Amino acid sequence: MMKILVAGGGTAGHISPVLAVIASIRKLNKEAEILFVCSGKDFEIDLLKNNNISYKIIPTGKFRRYGRGKFAELIDVKTQIQNIKDLGRTVGGYNYSRKIIKQFKPDVIFLKGGHVSLPVGLAASRMKVPYVIHESDIVMGKANKLLSKKASAIAVSFPVEAYKDVNNPKMYFTGNPVRPEFYINAELKPKPKKEQKPNIMIFAGSQGAESINNVLFENIELILKNFDVLHIAGQAGVERARFVKHRLPKELKKSYEPYGFLSDEMVAAYKWADIVVSRAGMNSLSELAALSKPSIIIPLAGSTNNHQFKNANYLAKQGAVRVLLQSELEGKRLVNEISKLASDHEAMSYLSTSIHKFFKPNSSTAIAELILSLGINRNMKEA
C-alpha cells in the first residue's frame, strides 16, 4: 500500500486544489493511504472531514510582507515582532513534521506551498523523502522557491517559460486543479440577453474586499438600473451589503443579491453570470477559465510579490481578461468598464474563447500521476 503525505491549507486557495488532487489519486490508486498535514483552521477540518481525509495539525508561522518596500517593512516593529514569533512556530512545525514522517513513513509527499508546506518540506528534505510541490501563481512563493531546490518534481500552473526567475528542469506545466463540477457540462460561450438585463457577478474575495465593495455601494443604483448583480461581499462586508439592499428603491431590490461566501453554490453563480468581476487569485482565474467567463480582473494591491497583478497581466496579454487596477477604482470607472464590455458581444465572445484556452481539465490527474510515479520509483529502489 502506497502512503502519501500531503501538506497545504491555511487559506481556501491552498486547500481546494489539493482536494482535487487527492480525489484523482484515489481514482488512480484506490489502495493509497493519505494523511493531510494542515494548520487546523475550522474550515480546513470541515473540508477534510467532509472528504473523509485523515489529518494531523502542526504549528505554523508565516513571514509577513505587505509590498511596502524592504526598508518600510524593516522598521515596522509590530510586523517584525510577529515574524519572530512565527519563526518559532515554524521551528515547532518542523519538529512536529519530523515526528509525523517518522510515524507515518510516507513513500512520497505532496506540498501545495505556503506556510504549512514549508516545515513539512524541510523535514522531508532532511529525512530523504521525495516530494512534489505545486505552484499556483506565476511568481513562485518564498516557501516553494526554497523547497524547489530539492524537490523531485515541480508542478506549475503557467507554462514553464513564464517563470522567469526559476530555471529548474524538474518543472512540469500541469495547470491549476479545479473541481470537476466547474467544467463538466459547462457552457463555453456567453449568451447575451436581448430582453433582460445582463447578469454581473462581483466577487470581491476574502482579502481586500472592502475597496471593491465601497465602489459598488457608491454606485449601486446606477449599476442596478442596467444590470442584475450577484455580489459576494466577503464575511466582513455582507452585513453592510444587506443594509444597502434594504435601503434600495423597491424596483431595484430584485436586481441585487448579496452574499458573504458561496461554496457548493459557486458553480451555479458562475454559470448564471454573463460577466464576472473578480480578484486575480489563481483559483478564481482557473474557475473562470474552466467556465469560459468574460471577466474584469482587479488584482489585489500589495499581494505578496505582486503576484495577483502578474497573474492577471499574463492573461491580459493573451487577450483572456480585462484588467482594472485597484488604484483606478474611482467614481464610475468600474460601472463604465462593465457597461463597455456588456455592450460589446464580440469582445465578450473573444474573452470567453481566449480564457478557456488557459484551462487544463486534466490538471489534478497530471499532478496525481507525478506523485504516484515517485512513490512507485521509491518502492522499487527499496525492494
JSON list of N, CA and C in Angstrom, two decimals, residues 79-120:
[
{"chain": "A", "resi": 79, "resn": "THR", "atom": "N", "xyz": [5.28, 44.31, 12.93]},
{"chain": "A", "resi": 79, "resn": "THR", "atom": "CA", "xyz": [5.36, 43.21, 11.97]},
{"chain": "A", "resi": 79, "resn": "THR", "atom": "C", "xyz": [6.57, 42.33, 12.25]},
{"chain": "A", "resi": 80, "resn": "GLN", "atom": "N", "xyz": [7.70, 42.95, 12.59]},
{"chain": "A", "resi": 80, "resn": "GLN", "atom": "CA", "xyz": [8.92, 42.17, 12.85]},
{"chain": "A", "resi": 80, "resn": "GLN", "atom": "C", "xyz": [8.78, 41.29, 14.09]},
{"chain": "A", "resi": 81, "resn": "ILE", "atom": "N", "xyz": [8.10, 41.81, 15.11]},
{"chain": "A", "resi": 81, "resn": "ILE", "atom": "CA", "xyz": [7.86, 41.00, 16.32]},
{"chain": "A", "resi": 81, "resn": "ILE", "atom": "C", "xyz": [7.00, 39.79, 15.98]},
{"chain": "A", "resi": 82, "resn": "GLN", "atom": "N", "xyz": [5.97, 40.02, 15.16]},
{"chain": "A", "resi": 82, "resn": "GLN", "atom": "CA", "xyz": [5.11, 38.92, 14.75]},
{"chain": "A", "resi": 82, "resn": "GLN", "atom": "C", "xyz": [5.87, 37.90, 13.91]},
{"chain": "A", "resi": 83, "resn": "ASN", "atom": "N", "xyz": [6.77, 38.39, 13.05]},
{"chain": "A", "resi": 83, "resn": "ASN", "atom": "CA", "xyz": [7.59, 37.48, 12.24]},
{"chain": "A", "resi": 83, "resn": "ASN", "atom": "C", "xyz": [8.51, 36.62, 13.11]},
{"chain": "A", "resi": 84, "resn": "ILE", "atom": "N", "xyz": [9.06, 37.22, 14.17]},
{"chain": "A", "resi": 84, "resn": "ILE", "atom": "CA", "xyz": [9.94, 36.47, 15.08]},
{"chain": "A", "resi": 84, "resn": "ILE", "atom": "C", "xyz": [9.14, 35.38, 15.80]},
{"chain": "A", "resi": 85, "resn": "LYS", "atom": "N", "xyz": [7.93, 35.74, 16.25]},
{"chain": "A", "resi": 85, "resn": "LYS", "atom": "CA", "xyz": [7.07, 34.74, 16.91]},
{"chain": "A", "resi": 85, "resn": "LYS", "atom": "C", "xyz": [6.73, 33.60, 15.95]},
{"chain": "A", "resi": 86, "resn": "ASP", "atom": "N", "xyz": [6.43, 33.97, 14.71]},
{"chain": "A", "resi": 86, "resn": "ASP", "atom": "CA", "xyz": [6.05, 32.94, 13.74]},
{"chain": "A", "resi": 86, "resn": "ASP", "atom": "C", "xyz": [7.24, 32.08, 13.32]},
{"chain": "A", "resi": 87, "resn": "LEU", "atom": "N", "xyz": [8.44, 32.63, 13.42]},
{"chain": "A", "resi": 87, "resn": "LEU", "atom": "CA", "xyz": [9.62, 31.81, 13.16]},
{"chain": "A", "resi": 87, "resn": "LEU", "atom": "C", "xyz": [9.69, 30.67, 14.18]},
{"chain": "A", "resi": 88, "resn": "GLY", "atom": "N", "xyz": [9.36, 30.99, 15.43]},
{"chain": "A", "resi": 88, "resn": "GLY", "atom": "CA", "xyz": [9.32, 29.95, 16.47]},
{"chain": "A", "resi": 88, "resn": "GLY", "atom": "C", "xyz": [8.26, 28.90, 16.17]},
{"chain": "A", "resi": 89, "resn": "ARG", "atom": "N", "xyz": [7.11, 29.34, 15.64]},
{"chain": "A", "resi": 89, "resn": "ARG", "atom": "CA", "xyz": [6.06, 28.38, 15.28]},
{"chain": "A", "resi": 89, "resn": "ARG", "atom": "C", "xyz": [6.51, 27.49, 14.13]},
{"chain": "A", "resi": 90, "resn": "THR", "atom": "N", "xyz": [7.25, 28.06, 13.18]},
{"chain": "A", "resi": 90, "resn": "THR", "atom": "CA", "xyz": [7.74, 27.27, 12.05]},
{"chain": "A", "resi": 90, "resn": "THR", "atom": "C", "xyz": [8.73, 26.21, 12.52]},
{"chain": "A", "resi": 91, "resn": "VAL", "atom": "N", "xyz": [9.59, 26.58, 13.47]},
{"chain": "A", "resi": 91, "resn": "VAL", "atom": "CA", "xyz": [10.53, 25.60, 14.03]},
{"chain": "A", "resi": 91, "resn": "VAL", "atom": "C", "xyz": [9.75, 24.48, 14.73]},
{"chain": "A", "resi": 92, "resn": "GLY", "atom": "N", "xyz": [8.71, 24.87, 15.46]},
{"chain": "A", "resi": 92, "resn": "GLY", "atom": "CA", "xyz": [7.86, 23.87, 16.09]},
{"chain": "A", "resi": 92, "resn": "GLY", "atom": "C", "xyz": [7.18, 22.98, 15.06]},
{"chain": "A", "resi": 93, "resn": "GLY", "atom": "N", "xyz": [6.73, 23.58, 13.96]},
{"chain": "A", "resi": 93, "resn": "GLY", "atom": "CA", "xyz": [6.11, 22.81, 12.88]},
{"chain": "A", "resi": 93, "resn": "GLY", "atom": "C", "xyz": [7.08, 21.83, 12.24]},
{"chain": "A", "resi": 94, "resn": "TYR", "atom": "N", "xyz": [8.34, 22.25, 12.13]},
{"chain": "A", "resi": 94, "resn": "TYR", "atom": "CA", "xyz": [9.38, 21.36, 11.58]},
{"chain": "A", "resi": 94, "resn": "TYR", "atom": "C", "xyz": [9.56, 20.14, 12.48]},
{"chain": "A", "resi": 95, "resn": "ASN", "atom": "N", "xyz": [9.62, 20.35, 13.78]},
{"chain": "A", "resi": 95, "resn": "ASN", "atom": "CA", "xyz": [9.79, 19.23, 14.71]},
{"chain": "A", "resi": 95, "resn": "ASN", "atom": "C", "xyz": [8.59, 18.29, 14.69]},
{"chain": "A", "resi": 96, "resn": "TYR", "atom": "N", "xyz": [7.39, 18.87, 14.64]},
{"chain": "A", "resi": 96, "resn": "TYR", "atom": "CA", "xyz": [6.18, 18.05, 14.52]},
{"chain": "A", "resi": 96, "resn": "TYR", "atom": "C", "xyz": [6.20, 17.25, 13.22]},
{"chain": "A", "resi": 97, "resn": "SER", "atom": "N", "xyz": [6.64, 17.89, 12.14]},
{"chain": "A", "resi": 97, "resn": "SER", "atom": "CA", "xyz": [6.66, 17.24, 10.83]},
{"chain": "A", "resi": 97, "resn": "SER", "atom": "C", "xyz": [7.60, 16.04, 10.82]},
{"chain": "A", "resi": 98, "resn": "ARG", "atom": "N", "xyz": [8.74, 16.18, 11.46]},
{"chain": "A", "resi": 98, "resn": "ARG", "atom": "CA", "xyz": [9.68, 15.05, 11.55]},
{"chain": "A", "resi": 98, "resn": "ARG", "atom": "C", "xyz": [9.04, 13.86, 12.26]},
{"chain": "A", "resi": 99, "resn": "LYS", "atom": "N", "xyz": [8.30, 14.14, 13.33]},
{"chain": "A", "resi": 99, "resn": "LYS", "atom": "CA", "xyz": [7.64, 13.06, 14.07]},
{"chain": "A", "resi": 99, "resn": "LYS", "atom": "C", "xyz": [6.56, 12.39, 13.20]},
{"chain": "A", "resi": 100, "resn": "ILE", "atom": "N", "xyz": [5.80, 13.22, 12.48]},
{"chain": "A", "resi": 100, "resn": "ILE", "atom": "CA", "xyz": [4.74, 12.67, 11.63]},
{"chain": "A", "resi": 100, "resn": "ILE", "atom": "C", "xyz": [5.33, 11.79, 10.53]},
{"chain": "A", "resi": 101, "resn": "ILE", "atom": "N", "xyz": [6.40, 12.27, 9.89]},
{"chain": "A", "resi": 101, "resn": "ILE", "atom": "CA", "xyz": [7.04, 11.50, 8.82]},
{"chain": "A", "resi": 101, "resn": "ILE", "atom": "C", "xyz": [7.61, 10.19, 9.37]},
{"chain": "A", "resi": 102, "resn": "LYS", "atom": "N", "xyz": [8.21, 10.26, 10.55]},
{"chain": "A", "resi": 102, "resn": "LYS", "atom": "CA", "xyz": [8.78, 9.06, 11.16]},
{"chain": "A", "resi": 102, "resn": "LYS", "atom": "C", "xyz": [7.71, 8.03, 11.48]},
{"chain": "A", "resi": 103, "resn": "GLN", "atom": "N", "xyz": [6.55, 8.50, 11.96]},
{"chain": "A", "resi": 103, "resn": "GLN", "atom": "CA", "xyz": [5.47, 7.58, 12.34]},
{"chain": "A", "resi": 103, "resn": "GLN", "atom": "C", "xyz": [4.69, 7.07, 11.12]},
{"chain": "A", "resi": 104, "resn": "PHE", "atom": "N", "xyz": [4.39, 7.96, 10.18]},
{"chain": "A", "resi": 104, "resn": "PHE", "atom": "CA", "xyz": [3.55, 7.60, 9.03]},
{"chain": "A", "resi": 104, "resn": "PHE", "atom": "C", "xyz": [4.34, 6.85, 7.95]},
{"chain": "A", "resi": 105, "resn": "LYS", "atom": "N", "xyz": [5.63, 7.19, 7.82]},
{"chain": "A", "resi": 105, "resn": "LYS", "atom": "CA", "xyz": [6.51, 6.56, 6.83]},
{"chain": "A", "resi": 105, "resn": "LYS", "atom": "C", "xyz": [5.96, 6.70, 5.40]},
{"chain": "A", "resi": 106, "resn": "PRO", "atom": "N", "xyz": [5.79, 7.93, 4.92]},
{"chain": "A", "resi": 106, "resn": "PRO", "atom": "CA", "xyz": [5.25, 8.12, 3.56]},
{"chain": "A", "resi": 106, "resn": "PRO", "atom": "C", "xyz": [6.24, 7.70, 2.48]},
{"chain": "A", "resi": 107, "resn": "ASP", "atom": "N", "xyz": [5.70, 7.23, 1.36]},
{"chain": "A", "resi": 107, "resn": "ASP", "atom": "CA", "xyz": [6.53, 6.92, 0.20]},
{"chain": "A", "resi": 107, "resn": "ASP", "atom": "C", "xyz": [6.85, 8.19, -0.58]},
{"chain": "A", "resi": 108, "resn": "VAL", "atom": "N", "xyz": [5.95, 9.16, -0.52]},
{"chain": "A", "resi": 108, "resn": "VAL", "atom": "CA", "xyz": [6.11, 10.41, -1.25]},
{"chain": "A", "resi": 108, "resn": "VAL", "atom": "C", "xyz": [5.26, 11.47, -0.56]},
{"chain": "A", "resi": 109, "resn": "ILE", "atom": "N", "xyz": [5.65, 12.73, -0.75]},
{"chain": "A", "resi": 109, "resn": "ILE", "atom": "CA", "xyz": [4.94, 13.85, -0.11]},
{"chain": "A", "resi": 109, "resn": "ILE", "atom": "C", "xyz": [4.54, 14.86, -1.18]},
{"chain": "A", "resi": 110, "resn": "PHE", "atom": "N", "xyz": [3.32, 15.40, -1.04]},
{"chain": "A", "resi": 110, "resn": "PHE", "atom": "CA", "xyz": [2.84, 16.45, -1.94]},
{"chain": "A", "resi": 110, "resn": "PHE", "atom": "C", "xyz": [2.68, 17.74, -1.15]},
{"chain": "A", "resi": 111, "resn": "LEU", "atom": "N", "xyz": [3.33, 18.82, -1.61]},
{"chain": "A", "resi": 111, "resn": "LEU", "atom": "CA", "xyz": [3.32, 20.10, -0.91]},
{"chain": "A", "resi": 111, "resn": "LEU", "atom": "C", "xyz": [2.67, 21.17, -1.79]},
{"chain": "A", "resi": 112, "resn": "LYS", "atom": "N", "xyz": [1.66, 21.85, -1.27]},
{"chain": "A", "resi": 112, "resn": "LYS", "atom": "CA", "xyz": [0.93, 22.85, -2.06]},
{"chain": "A", "resi": 112, "resn": "LYS", "atom": "C", "xyz": [1.56, 24.23, -1.98]},
{"chain": "A", "resi": 113, "resn": "GLY", "atom": "N", "xyz": [2.54, 24.41, -1.13]},
{"chain": "A", "resi": 113, "resn": "GLY", "atom": "CA", "xyz": [3.12, 25.74, -0.97]},
{"chain": "A", "resi": 113, "resn": "GLY", "atom": "C", "xyz": [2.51, 26.45, 0.23]},
{"chain": "A", "resi": 114, "resn": "GLY", "atom": "N", "xyz": [3.08, 27.60, 0.57]},
{"chain": "A", "resi": 114, "resn": "GLY", "atom": "CA", "xyz": [2.57, 28.36, 1.71]},
{"chain": "A", "resi": 114, "resn": "GLY", "atom": "C", "xyz": [3.21, 27.93, 3.01]},
{"chain": "A", "resi": 115, "resn": "HIS", "atom": "N", "xyz": [2.77, 28.57, 4.10]},
{"chain": "A", "resi": 115, "resn": "HIS", "atom": "CA", "xyz": [3.46, 28.40, 5.38]},
{"chain": "A", "resi": 115, "resn": "HIS", "atom": "C", "xyz": [3.25, 27.03, 6.02]},
{"chain": "A", "resi": 116, "resn": "VAL", "atom": "N", "xyz": [2.22, 26.29, 5.60]},
{"chain": "A", "resi": 116, "resn": "VAL", "atom": "CA", "xyz": [2.04, 24.94, 6.14]},
{"chain": "A", "resi": 116, "resn": "VAL", "atom": "C", "xyz": [3.03, 23.97, 5.49]},
{"chain": "A", "resi": 117, "resn": "SER", "atom": "N", "xyz": [3.29, 24.17, 4.21]},
{"chain": "A", "resi": 117, "resn": "SER", "atom": "CA", "xyz": [4.16, 23.25, 3.47]},
{"chain": "A", "resi": 117, "resn": "SER", "atom": "C", "xyz": [5.64, 23.38, 3.86]},
{"chain": "A", "resi": 118, "resn": "LEU", "atom": "N", "xyz": [6.05, 24.58, 4.25]},
{"chain": "A", "resi": 118, "resn": "LEU", "atom": "CA", "xyz": [7.48, 24.81, 4.47]},
{"chain": "A", "resi": 118, "resn": "LEU", "atom": "C", "xyz": [8.10, 23.88, 5.51]},
{"chain": "A", "resi": 119, "resn": "PRO", "atom": "N", "xyz": [7.56, 23.80, 6.73]},
{"chain": "A", "resi": 119, "resn": "PRO", "atom": "CA", "xyz": [8.21, 22.92, 7.72]},
{"chain": "A", "resi": 119, "resn": "PRO", "atom": "C", "xyz": [8.15, 21.44, 7.31]},
{"chain": "A", "resi": 120, "resn": "VAL", "atom": "N", "xyz": [7.07, 21.04, 6.64]},
{"chain": "A", "resi": 120, "resn": "VAL", "atom": "CA", "xyz": [6.96, 19.65, 6.19]},
{"chain": "A", "resi": 120, "resn": "VAL", "atom": "C", "xyz": [8.00, 19.37, 5.11]}
]
